[in-house]
Amino acid sequence: MYTKPSAAIGGYAFVVHKKTGAWDRVAGPLYGLVAKASPDGSTILVSYVGASNAMQMELVDTATHSVVQLPVATIANKCVWTADSKSIYCGIPTNPPKVSYPDDWYQGVMSFNDKIWKINVASRYAQLVLGFSKETQGGFDTETLAVDPNNTILSFVNKNDGSLWEYKL
């Protein structure tokens, strides 16, 4: 669970234990915090606004609370975990403008021009999967990413025009 994200206030992310109902804080206070747990619950992808209003993204181990900064950054809601919790696919902005993250994106005040990256959780290695310059003349602002259970198809919506896309991995 995490608090509603805003660039104006520090947010928190928690793990809620099923057996006891106890809440365990794993991140925060961080401005613009968005969190997305892995399917197996072992790791949480956290995005937030860092110094100079720049997006930051990191992985938090839910057992040890250790934190590892990632080499790419976006709003965590622009990402999807694979079913095996080993990889994450994200729409990463190429040249993010200087605005209030994530507020301006959620409110539709601005949009990104993304490329799709795959992040290997174990190695923290990020690999470019898909750029959109050849596929379309306009930019892609990816949202609602999903991966099929076999990790063979990535689907997403282009927020700019509402079109649905699929990509064979």
mmCIF file of N, CA, C and O in Angstrom, residues 25 39 52 56 69 77 90-91 121 123 135 140 144-145 167 169:
data_model
loop_
_atom_site.group_PDB
_atom_site.id
_atom_site.type_symbol
_atom_site.label_atom_id
_atom_site.label_comp_id
_atom_site.label_asym_id
_atom_site.label_seq_id
_atom_site.Cartn_x
_atom_site.Cartn_y
_atom_site.Cartn_z
ATOM 1 N N ARG A 25 6.594 -0.077 7.251
ATOM 2 C CA ARG A 25 6.986 0.972 6.305
ATOM 3 C C ARG A 25 8.245 0.544 5.553
ATOM 4 O O ARG A 25 9.236 0.151 6.155
ATOM 5 N N PRO A 39 4.946 -9.527 -8.066
ATOM 6 C CA PRO A 39 3.908 -10.547 -7.842
ATOM 7 C C PRO A 39 4.190 -11.461 -6.648
ATOM 8 O O PRO A 39 3.267 -11.868 -5.961
ATOM 9 N N SER A 52 16.497 18.386 -7.646
ATOM 10 C CA SER A 52 16.254 19.133 -8.886
ATOM 11 C C SER A 52 14.999 18.672 -9.613
ATOM 12 O O SER A 52 14.919 18.737 -10.830
ATOM 13 N N GLN A 56 13.368 9.572 -9.789
ATOM 14 C CA GLN A 56 14.277 8.538 -9.311
ATOM 15 C C GLN A 56 13.476 7.247 -9.207
ATOM 16 O O GLN A 56 12.270 7.271 -8.959
ATOM 17 N N GLN A 69 19.313 1.662 -6.119
ATOM 18 C CA GLN A 69 18.928 2.651 -7.129
ATOM 19 C C GLN A 69 19.004 2.014 -8.518
ATOM 20 O O GLN A 69 19.914 1.238 -8.802
ATOM 21 N N ASN A 77 3.969 3.725 -12.059
ATOM 22 C CA ASN A 77 2.734 3.294 -12.727
ATOM 23 C C ASN A 77 2.909 3.120 -14.229
ATOM 24 O O ASN A 77 2.000 2.640 -14.899
ATOM 25 N N CYS A 90 9.204 -0.989 -18.424
ATOM 26 C CA CYS A 90 8.781 0.374 -18.107
ATOM 27 C C CYS A 90 8.821 1.266 -19.340
ATOM 28 O O CYS A 90 9.712 1.123 -20.181
ATOM 29 N N GLY A 91 7.897 2.204 -19.394
ATOM 30 C CA GLY A 91 7.955 3.297 -20.351
ATOM 31 C C GLY A 91 8.814 4.398 -19.732
ATOM 32 O O GLY A 91 8.404 5.044 -18.770
ATOM 33 N N VAL A 121 15.832 -7.638 -12.490
ATOM 34 C CA VAL A 121 15.832 -7.342 -11.064
ATOM 35 C C VAL A 121 17.114 -7.822 -10.382
ATOM 36 O O VAL A 121 17.691 -7.109 -9.564
ATOM 37 N N SER A 123 20.243 -8.394 -11.620
ATOM 38 C CA SER A 123 21.472 -7.687 -12.007
ATOM 39 C C SER A 123 21.312 -6.181 -12.019
ATOM 40 O O SER A 123 22.289 -5.456 -12.137
ATOM 41 N N GLU A 135 7.849 3.314 -35.607
ATOM 42 C CA GLU A 135 6.472 2.843 -35.554
ATOM 43 C C GLU A 135 5.441 3.949 -35.735
ATOM 44 O O GLU A 135 4.330 3.708 -36.152
ATOM 45 N N PHE A 140 5.118 8.501 -27.997
ATOM 46 C CA PHE A 140 4.371 7.523 -27.227
ATOM 47 C C PHE A 140 4.517 7.844 -25.756
ATOM 48 O O PHE A 140 5.623 7.963 -25.245
ATOM 49 N N THR A 144 -0.635 1.741 -18.615
ATOM 50 C CA THR A 144 -1.394 0.493 -18.533
ATOM 51 C C THR A 144 -0.613 -0.666 -19.169
ATOM 52 O O THR A 144 -1.165 -1.438 -19.954
ATOM 53 N N LEU A 145 0.659 -0.777 -18.837
ATOM 54 C CA LEU A 145 1.469 -1.869 -19.355
ATOM 55 C C LEU A 145 1.038 -3.191 -18.734
ATOM 56 O O LEU A 145 0.672 -3.248 -17.558
ATOM 57 N N TYR A 167 3.289 -5.892 -28.303
ATOM 58 C CA TYR A 167 4.628 -6.112 -28.828
ATOM 59 C C TYR A 167 5.064 -7.514 -28.425
ATOM 60 O O TYR A 167 4.988 -7.904 -27.257
ATOM 61 N N LEU A 169 7.592 -10.081 -27.363
ATOM 62 C CA LEU A 169 8.897 -10.021 -26.698
ATOM 63 C C LEU A 169 9.838 -11.108 -27.171
ATOM 64 O O LEU A 169 9.452 -12.113 -27.674
#
